[in-house]
PDB file of C-alpha atoms and ligand atoms in Angstrom:
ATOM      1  CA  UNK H   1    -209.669 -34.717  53.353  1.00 60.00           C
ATOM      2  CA  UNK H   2    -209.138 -38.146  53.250  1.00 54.00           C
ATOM      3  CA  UNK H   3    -206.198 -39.684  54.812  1.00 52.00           C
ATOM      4  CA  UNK H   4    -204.797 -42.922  53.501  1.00 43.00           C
ATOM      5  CA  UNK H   5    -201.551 -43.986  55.792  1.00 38.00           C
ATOM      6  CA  UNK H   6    -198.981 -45.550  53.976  1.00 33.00           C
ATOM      7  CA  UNK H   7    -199.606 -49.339  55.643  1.00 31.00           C
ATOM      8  CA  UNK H   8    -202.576 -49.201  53.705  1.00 36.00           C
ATOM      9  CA  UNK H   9    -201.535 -49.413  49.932  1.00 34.00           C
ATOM     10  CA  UNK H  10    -198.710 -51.252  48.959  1.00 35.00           C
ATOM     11  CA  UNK H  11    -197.226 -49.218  45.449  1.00 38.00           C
ATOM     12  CA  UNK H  12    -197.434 -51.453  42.405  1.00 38.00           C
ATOM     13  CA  UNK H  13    -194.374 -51.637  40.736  1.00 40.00           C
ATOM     14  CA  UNK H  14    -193.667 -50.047  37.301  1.00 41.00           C
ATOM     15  CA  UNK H  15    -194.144 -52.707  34.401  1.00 45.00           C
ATOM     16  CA  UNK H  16    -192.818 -50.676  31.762  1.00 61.00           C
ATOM     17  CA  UNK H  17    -191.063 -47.422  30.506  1.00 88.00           C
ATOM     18  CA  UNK H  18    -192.585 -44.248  30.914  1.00 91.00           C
ATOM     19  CA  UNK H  19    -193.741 -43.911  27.170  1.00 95.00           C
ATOM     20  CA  UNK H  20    -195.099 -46.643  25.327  1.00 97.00           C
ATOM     21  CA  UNK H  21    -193.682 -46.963  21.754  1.00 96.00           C
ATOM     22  CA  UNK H  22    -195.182 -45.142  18.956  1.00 97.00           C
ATOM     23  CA  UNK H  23    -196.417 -48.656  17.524  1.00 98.00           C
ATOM     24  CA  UNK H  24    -197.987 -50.224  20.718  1.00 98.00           C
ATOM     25  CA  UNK H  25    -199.665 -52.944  20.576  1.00 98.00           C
ATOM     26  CA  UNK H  26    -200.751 -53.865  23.849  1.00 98.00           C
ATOM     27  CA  UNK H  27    -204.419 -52.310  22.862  1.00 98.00           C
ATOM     28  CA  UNK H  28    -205.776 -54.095  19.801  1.00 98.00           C
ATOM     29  CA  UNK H  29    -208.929 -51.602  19.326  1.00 98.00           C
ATOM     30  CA  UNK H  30    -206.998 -48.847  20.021  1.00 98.00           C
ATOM     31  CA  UNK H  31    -203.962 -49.802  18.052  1.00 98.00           C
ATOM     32  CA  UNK H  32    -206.203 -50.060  14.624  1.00 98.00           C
ATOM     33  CA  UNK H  33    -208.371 -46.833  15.525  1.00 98.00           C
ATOM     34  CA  UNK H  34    -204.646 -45.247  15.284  1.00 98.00           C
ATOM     35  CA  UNK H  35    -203.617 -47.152  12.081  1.00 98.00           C
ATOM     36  CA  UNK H  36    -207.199 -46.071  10.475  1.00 98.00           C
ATOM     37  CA  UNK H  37    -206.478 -42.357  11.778  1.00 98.00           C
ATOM     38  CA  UNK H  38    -203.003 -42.428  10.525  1.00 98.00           C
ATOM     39  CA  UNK H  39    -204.171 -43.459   6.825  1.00 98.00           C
ATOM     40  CA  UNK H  40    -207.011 -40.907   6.954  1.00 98.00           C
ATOM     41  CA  UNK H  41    -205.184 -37.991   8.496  1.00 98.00           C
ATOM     42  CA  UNK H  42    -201.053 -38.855   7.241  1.00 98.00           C
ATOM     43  CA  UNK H  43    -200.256 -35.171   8.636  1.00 98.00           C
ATOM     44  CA  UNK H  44    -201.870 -36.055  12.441  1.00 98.00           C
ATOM     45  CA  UNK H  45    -199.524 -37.179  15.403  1.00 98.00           C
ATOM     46  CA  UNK H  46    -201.820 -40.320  15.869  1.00 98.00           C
ATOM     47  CA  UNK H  47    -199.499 -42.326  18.309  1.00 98.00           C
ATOM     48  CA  UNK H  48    -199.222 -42.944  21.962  1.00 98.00           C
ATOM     49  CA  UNK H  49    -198.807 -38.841  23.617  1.00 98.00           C
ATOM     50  CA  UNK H  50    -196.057 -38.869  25.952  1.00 98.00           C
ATOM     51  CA  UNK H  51    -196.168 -37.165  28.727  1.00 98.00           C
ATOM     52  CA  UNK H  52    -195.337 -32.909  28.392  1.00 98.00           C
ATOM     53  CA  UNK H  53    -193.272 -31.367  31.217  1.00 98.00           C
ATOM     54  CA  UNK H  54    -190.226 -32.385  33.060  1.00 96.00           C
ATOM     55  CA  UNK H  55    -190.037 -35.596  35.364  1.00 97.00           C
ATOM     56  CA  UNK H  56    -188.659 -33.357  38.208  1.00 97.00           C
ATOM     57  CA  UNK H  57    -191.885 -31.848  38.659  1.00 98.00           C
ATOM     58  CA  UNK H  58    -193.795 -31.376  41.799  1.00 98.00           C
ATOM     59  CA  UNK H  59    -197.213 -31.406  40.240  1.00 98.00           C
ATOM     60  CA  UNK H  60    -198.899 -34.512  38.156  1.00 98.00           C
ATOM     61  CA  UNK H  61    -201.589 -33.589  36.027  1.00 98.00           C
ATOM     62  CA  UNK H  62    -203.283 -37.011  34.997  1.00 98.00           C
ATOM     63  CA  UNK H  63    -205.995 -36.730  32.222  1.00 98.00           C
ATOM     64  CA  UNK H  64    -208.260 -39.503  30.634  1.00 98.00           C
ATOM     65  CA  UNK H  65    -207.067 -39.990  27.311  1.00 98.00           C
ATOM     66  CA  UNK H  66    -206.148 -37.779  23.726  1.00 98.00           C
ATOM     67  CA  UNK H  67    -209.007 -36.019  21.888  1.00 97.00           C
ATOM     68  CA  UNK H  68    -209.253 -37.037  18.602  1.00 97.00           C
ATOM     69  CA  UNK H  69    -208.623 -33.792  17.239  1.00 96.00           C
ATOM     70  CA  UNK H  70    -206.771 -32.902  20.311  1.00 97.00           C
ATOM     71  CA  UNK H  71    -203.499 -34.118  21.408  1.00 98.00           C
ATOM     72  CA  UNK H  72    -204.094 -37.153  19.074  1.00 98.00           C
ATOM     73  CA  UNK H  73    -203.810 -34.790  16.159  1.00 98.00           C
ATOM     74  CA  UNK H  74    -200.978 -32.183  17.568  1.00 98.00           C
ATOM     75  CA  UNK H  75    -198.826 -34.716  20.023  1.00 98.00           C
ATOM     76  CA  UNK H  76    -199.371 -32.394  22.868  1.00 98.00           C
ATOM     77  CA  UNK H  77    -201.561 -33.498  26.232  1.00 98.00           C
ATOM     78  CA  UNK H  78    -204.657 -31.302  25.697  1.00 98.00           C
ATOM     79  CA  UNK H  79    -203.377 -29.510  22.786  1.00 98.00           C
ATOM     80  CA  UNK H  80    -205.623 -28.164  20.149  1.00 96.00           C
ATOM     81  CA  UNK H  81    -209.272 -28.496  21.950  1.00 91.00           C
ATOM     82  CA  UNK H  82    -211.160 -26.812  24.359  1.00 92.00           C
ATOM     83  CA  UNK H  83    -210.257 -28.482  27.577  1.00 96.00           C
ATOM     84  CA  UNK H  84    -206.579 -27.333  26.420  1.00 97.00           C
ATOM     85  CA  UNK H  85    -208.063 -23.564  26.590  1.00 97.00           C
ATOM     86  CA  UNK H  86    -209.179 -23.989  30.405  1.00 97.00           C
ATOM     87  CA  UNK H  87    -205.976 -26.232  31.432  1.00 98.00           C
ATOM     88  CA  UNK H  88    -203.236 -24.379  29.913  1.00 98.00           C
ATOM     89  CA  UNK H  89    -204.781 -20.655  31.210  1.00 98.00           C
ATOM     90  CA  UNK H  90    -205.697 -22.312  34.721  1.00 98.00           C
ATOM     91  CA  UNK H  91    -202.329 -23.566  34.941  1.00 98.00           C
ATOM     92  CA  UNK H  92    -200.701 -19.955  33.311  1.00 98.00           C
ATOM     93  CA  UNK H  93    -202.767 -18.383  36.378  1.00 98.00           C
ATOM     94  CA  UNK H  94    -201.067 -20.286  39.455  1.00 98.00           C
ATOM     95  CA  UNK H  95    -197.971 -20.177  37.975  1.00 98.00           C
ATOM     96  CA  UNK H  96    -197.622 -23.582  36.998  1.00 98.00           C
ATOM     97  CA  UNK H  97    -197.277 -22.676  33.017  1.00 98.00           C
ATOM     98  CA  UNK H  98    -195.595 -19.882  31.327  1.00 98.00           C
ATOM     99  CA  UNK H  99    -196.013 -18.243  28.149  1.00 97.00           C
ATOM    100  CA  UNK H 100    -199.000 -18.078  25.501  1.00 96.00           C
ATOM    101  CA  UNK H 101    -201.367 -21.165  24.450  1.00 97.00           C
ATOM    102  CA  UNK H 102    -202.194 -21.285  21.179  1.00 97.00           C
ATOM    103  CA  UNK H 103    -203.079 -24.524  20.940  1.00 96.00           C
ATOM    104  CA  UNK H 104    -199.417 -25.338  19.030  1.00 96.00           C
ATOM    105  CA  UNK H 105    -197.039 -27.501  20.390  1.00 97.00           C
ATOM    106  CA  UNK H 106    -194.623 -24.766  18.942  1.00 97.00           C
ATOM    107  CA  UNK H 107    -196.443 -22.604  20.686  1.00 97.00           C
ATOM    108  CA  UNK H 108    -193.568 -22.202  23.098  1.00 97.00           C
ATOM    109  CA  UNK H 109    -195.632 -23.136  26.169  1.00 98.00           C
ATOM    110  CA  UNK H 110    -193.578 -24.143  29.267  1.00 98.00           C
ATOM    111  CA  UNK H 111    -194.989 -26.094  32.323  1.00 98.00           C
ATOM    112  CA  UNK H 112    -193.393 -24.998  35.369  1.00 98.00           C
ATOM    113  CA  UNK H 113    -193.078 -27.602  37.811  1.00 98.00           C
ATOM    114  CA  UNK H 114    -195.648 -29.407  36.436  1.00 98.00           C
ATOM    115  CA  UNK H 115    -196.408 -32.492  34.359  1.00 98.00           C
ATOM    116  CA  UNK H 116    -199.206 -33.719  32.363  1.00 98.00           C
ATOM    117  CA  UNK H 117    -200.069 -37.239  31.087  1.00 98.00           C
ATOM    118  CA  UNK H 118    -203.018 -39.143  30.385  1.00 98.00           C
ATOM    119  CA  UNK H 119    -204.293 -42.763  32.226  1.00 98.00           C
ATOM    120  CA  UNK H 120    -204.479 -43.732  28.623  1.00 98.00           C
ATOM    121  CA  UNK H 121    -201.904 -42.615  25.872  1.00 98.00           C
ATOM    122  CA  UNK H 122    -203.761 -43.320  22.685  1.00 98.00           C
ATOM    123  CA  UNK H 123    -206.994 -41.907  21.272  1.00 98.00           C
ATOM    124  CA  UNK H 124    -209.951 -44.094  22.041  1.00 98.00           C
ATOM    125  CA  UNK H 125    -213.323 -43.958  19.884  1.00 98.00           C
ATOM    126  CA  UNK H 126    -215.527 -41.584  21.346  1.00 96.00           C
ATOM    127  CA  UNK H 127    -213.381 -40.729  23.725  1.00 94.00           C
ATOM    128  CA  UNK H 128    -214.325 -43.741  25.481  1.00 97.00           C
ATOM    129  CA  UNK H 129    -211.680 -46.015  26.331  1.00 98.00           C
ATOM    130  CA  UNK H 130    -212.372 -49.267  27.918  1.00 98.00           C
ATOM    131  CA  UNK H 131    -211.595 -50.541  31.408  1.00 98.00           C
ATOM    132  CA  UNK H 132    -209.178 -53.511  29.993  1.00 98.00           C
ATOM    133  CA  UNK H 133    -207.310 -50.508  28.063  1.00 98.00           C
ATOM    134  CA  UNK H 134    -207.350 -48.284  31.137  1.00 98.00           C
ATOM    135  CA  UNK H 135    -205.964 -51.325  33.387  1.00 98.00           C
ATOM    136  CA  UNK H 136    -203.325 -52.222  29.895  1.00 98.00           C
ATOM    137  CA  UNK H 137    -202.005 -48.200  29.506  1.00 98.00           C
ATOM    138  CA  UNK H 138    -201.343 -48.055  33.700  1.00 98.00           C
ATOM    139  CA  UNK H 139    -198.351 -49.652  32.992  1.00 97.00           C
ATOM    140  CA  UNK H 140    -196.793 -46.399  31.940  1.00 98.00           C
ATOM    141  CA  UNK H 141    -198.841 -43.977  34.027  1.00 98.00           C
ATOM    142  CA  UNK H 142    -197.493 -46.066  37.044  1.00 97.00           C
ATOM    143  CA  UNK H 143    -193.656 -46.000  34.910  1.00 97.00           C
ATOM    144  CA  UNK H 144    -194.293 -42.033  34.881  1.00 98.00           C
ATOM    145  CA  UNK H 145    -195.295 -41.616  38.571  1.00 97.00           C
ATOM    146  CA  UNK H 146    -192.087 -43.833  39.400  1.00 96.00           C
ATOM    147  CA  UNK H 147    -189.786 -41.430  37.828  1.00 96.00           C
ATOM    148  CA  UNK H 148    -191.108 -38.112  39.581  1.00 97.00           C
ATOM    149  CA  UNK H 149    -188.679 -38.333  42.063  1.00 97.00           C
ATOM    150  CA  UNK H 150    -190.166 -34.796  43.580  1.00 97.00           C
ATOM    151  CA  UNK H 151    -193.592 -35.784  43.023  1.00 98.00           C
ATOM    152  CA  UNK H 152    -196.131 -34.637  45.687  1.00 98.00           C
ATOM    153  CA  UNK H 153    -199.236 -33.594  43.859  1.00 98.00           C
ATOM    154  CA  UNK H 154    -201.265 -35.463  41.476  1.00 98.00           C
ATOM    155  CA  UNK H 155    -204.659 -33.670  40.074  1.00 98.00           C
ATOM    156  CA  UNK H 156    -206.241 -36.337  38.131  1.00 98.00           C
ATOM    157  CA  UNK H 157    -209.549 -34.857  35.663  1.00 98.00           C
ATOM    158  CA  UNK H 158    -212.403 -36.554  35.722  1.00 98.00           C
ATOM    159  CA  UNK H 159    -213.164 -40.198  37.604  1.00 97.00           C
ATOM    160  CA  UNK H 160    -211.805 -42.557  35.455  1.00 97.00           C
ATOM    161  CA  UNK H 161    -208.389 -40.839  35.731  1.00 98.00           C
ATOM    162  CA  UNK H 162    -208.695 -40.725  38.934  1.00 98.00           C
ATOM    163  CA  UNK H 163    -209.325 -44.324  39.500  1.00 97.00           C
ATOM    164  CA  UNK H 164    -206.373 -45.079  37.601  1.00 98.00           C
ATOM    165  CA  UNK H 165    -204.287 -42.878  39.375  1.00 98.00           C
ATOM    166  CA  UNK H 166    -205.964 -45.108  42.587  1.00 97.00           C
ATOM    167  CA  UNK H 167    -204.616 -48.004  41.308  1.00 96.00           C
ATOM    168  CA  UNK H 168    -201.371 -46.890  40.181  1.00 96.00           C
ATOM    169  CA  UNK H 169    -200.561 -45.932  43.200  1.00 94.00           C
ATOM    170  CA  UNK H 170    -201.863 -48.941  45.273  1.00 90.00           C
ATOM    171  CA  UNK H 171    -204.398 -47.662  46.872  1.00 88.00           C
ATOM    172  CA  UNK H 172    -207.582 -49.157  48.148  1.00 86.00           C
ATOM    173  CA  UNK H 173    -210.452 -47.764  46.053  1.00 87.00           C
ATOM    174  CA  UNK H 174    -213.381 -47.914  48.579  1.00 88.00           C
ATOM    175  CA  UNK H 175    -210.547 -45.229  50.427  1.00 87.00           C
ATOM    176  CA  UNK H 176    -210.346 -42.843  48.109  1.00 93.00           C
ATOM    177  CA  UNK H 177    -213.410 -42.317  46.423  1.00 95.00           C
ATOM    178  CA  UNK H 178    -213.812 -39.599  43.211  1.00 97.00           C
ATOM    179  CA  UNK H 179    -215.100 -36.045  44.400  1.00 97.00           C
ATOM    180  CA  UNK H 180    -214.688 -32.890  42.823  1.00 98.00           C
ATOM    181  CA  UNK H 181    -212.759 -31.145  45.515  1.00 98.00           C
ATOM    182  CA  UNK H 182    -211.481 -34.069  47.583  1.00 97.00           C
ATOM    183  CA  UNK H 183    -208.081 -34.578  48.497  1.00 97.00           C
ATOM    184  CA  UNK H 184    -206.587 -38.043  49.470  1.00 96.00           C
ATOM    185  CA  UNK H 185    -203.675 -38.240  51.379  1.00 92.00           C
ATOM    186  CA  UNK H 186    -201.605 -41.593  50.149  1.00 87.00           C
ATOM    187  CA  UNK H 187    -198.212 -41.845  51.609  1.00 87.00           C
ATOM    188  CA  UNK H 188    -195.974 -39.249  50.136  1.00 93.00           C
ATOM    189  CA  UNK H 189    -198.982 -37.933  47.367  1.00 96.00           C
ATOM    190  CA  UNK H 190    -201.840 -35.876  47.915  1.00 97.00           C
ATOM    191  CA  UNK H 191    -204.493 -36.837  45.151  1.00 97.00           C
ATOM    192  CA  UNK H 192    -206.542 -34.211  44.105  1.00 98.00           C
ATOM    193  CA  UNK H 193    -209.916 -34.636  42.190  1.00 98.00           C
ATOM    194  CA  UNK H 194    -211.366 -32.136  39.452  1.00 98.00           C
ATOM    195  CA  UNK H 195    -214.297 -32.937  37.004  1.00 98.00           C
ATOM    196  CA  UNK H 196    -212.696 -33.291  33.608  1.00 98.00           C
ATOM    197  CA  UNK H 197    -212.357 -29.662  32.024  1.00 97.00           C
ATOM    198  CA  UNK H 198    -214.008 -31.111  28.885  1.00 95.00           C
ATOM    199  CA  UNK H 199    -216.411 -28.633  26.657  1.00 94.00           C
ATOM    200  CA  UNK H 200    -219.426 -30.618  28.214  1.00 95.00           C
ATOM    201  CA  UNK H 201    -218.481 -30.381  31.450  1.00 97.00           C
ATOM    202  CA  UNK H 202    -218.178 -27.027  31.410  1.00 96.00           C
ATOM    203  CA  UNK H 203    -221.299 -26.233  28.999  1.00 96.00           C
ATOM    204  CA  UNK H 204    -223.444 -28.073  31.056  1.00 97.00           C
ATOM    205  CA  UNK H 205    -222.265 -26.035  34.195  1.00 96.00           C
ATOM    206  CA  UNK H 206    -220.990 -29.489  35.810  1.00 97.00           C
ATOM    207  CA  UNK H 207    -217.562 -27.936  35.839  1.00 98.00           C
ATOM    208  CA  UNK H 208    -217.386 -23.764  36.268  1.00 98.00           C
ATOM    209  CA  UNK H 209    -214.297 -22.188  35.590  1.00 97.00           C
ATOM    210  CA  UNK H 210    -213.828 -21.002  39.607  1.00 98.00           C
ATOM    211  CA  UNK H 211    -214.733 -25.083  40.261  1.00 98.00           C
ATOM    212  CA  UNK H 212    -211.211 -25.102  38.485  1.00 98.00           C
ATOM    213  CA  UNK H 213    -209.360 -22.741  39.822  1.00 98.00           C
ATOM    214  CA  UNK H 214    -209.931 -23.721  43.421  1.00 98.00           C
ATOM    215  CA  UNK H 215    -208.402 -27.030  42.899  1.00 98.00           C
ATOM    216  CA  UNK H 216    -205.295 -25.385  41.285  1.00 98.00           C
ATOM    217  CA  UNK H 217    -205.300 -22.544  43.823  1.00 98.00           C
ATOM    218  CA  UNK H 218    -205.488 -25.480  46.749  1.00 98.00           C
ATOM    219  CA  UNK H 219    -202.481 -27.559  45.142  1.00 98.00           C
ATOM    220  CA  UNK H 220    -200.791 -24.174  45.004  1.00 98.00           C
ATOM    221  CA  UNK H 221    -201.004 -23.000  48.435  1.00 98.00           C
ATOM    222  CA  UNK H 222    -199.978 -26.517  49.536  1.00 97.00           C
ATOM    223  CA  UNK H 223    -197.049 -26.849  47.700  1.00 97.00           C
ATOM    224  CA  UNK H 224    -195.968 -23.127  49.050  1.00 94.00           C
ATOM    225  CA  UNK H 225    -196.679 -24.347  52.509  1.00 86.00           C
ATOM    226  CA  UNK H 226    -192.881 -25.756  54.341  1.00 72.00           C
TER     227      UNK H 226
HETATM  228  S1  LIG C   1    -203.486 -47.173  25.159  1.00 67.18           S
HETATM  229 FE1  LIG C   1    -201.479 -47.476  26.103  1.00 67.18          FE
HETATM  230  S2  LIG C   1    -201.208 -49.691  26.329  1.00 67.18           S
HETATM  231 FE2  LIG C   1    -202.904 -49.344  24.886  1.00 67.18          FE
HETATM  232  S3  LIG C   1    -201.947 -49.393  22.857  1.00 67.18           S
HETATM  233 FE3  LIG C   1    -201.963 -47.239  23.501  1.00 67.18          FE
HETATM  234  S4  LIG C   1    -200.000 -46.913  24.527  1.00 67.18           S
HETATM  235 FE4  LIG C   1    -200.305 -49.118  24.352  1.00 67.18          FE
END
């Protein structure tokens, strides 16, 4: 595990409100990819994804950004595509969801001491956002980790989440460097890192569906520990 003391980071302070409004333009690409989605698909959430889960939450989930046909369609953090399938019945399993997914956000799905967001709130193009939009949409993953006032766990899926997370939280990046498995100690957080429970990742056996569980199992048993 890797240990970051708290003399080490200095927190960098929230910009902005936790969710960005529906209109943002603070990403020019990204802002007309969503104007060109809303025209094509009128019925489609296409806007900024807030967060899903209650801000007294002991558990962060931090992904990289909506699917197109994901949350960017249904409004929902990993709503209507496969990663959603391995998240939501991960997170059913240790007790950190309850209820049935079916890929809804009416599907009556509650998070249970748990959170989930994305390092970047709107849909890139091929799912590929870039770093000045990652380093432009921390402004509100920072505003979302500052009002967690029980916060203690962040998983973040897949590197580029994670680095954000890094630098949202003012850490030094050569100290916390992106393993599946690690956990950082920073302060008052543990970080945990998972691949990204994409299809991809998990097709091409980079990700296994016990790699999974035993990060949520880990963050588990931690937060049950006094
Ligand atoms: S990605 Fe974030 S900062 Fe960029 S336009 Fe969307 S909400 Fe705004």
């Amino acid at each position: 595990m890797t240990t970051i003391s708290t003399t080490e980071h200095t927190a960098v302070p929230a910009l902005a409100g936790a969710e960005p409004d529906r209109n943002c333009p603070l990403c020019p690409r990204l802002a007309a990819f969503r104007e060109a989605a809303r025209l094509r698909e009128p019925g489609w959430f296409n806007s900024p994804v807030p967060s899903f889960g209650t801000a007294n939450a002991r558990l962060l989930i931090t992904g990289l950004a909506p699917g197109l046909q994901g949350a960017n369609r249904t409004g929902r953090p990993f709503t209507g595509d496969y990663a959603g399938d391995l998240l939501y019945a991960t997170l059913i399993e240790y007790g950190f969801a309850e209820g049935v997914y079916q890929a809804r956000p009416d599907d009556g799905l509650r998070l249970v001491d748990c959170r989930i967001s994305n390092a970047v709130r709107c849909v890139p193009p091929q799912n590929k956002p870039l770093p000045p939009e990652i380093n432009t949409c921390r402004q509100f993953l920072s505003a979302t980790i500052a009002t967690m006032p029980r916060l203690h766990a962040i998983v973040a899926l897949g590197r580029i989440a994670h680095e954000s997370v890094v630098k949202a939280l003012g850490l030094r990046a050569v100290a916390a460097p992106f393993t599946h498995g690690a956990v950082h100690e920073a302060g008052p957080f543990r970080l945990y890192d998972s691949y990204h429970c994409s299809r991809y990742n998990t097709n091409t056996g980079v990700l296994t569906t016990e790699m999974f569980r035993r990060v949520f199992a880990r963050v588990r048993a931690d937060l049950e520990m006094p």
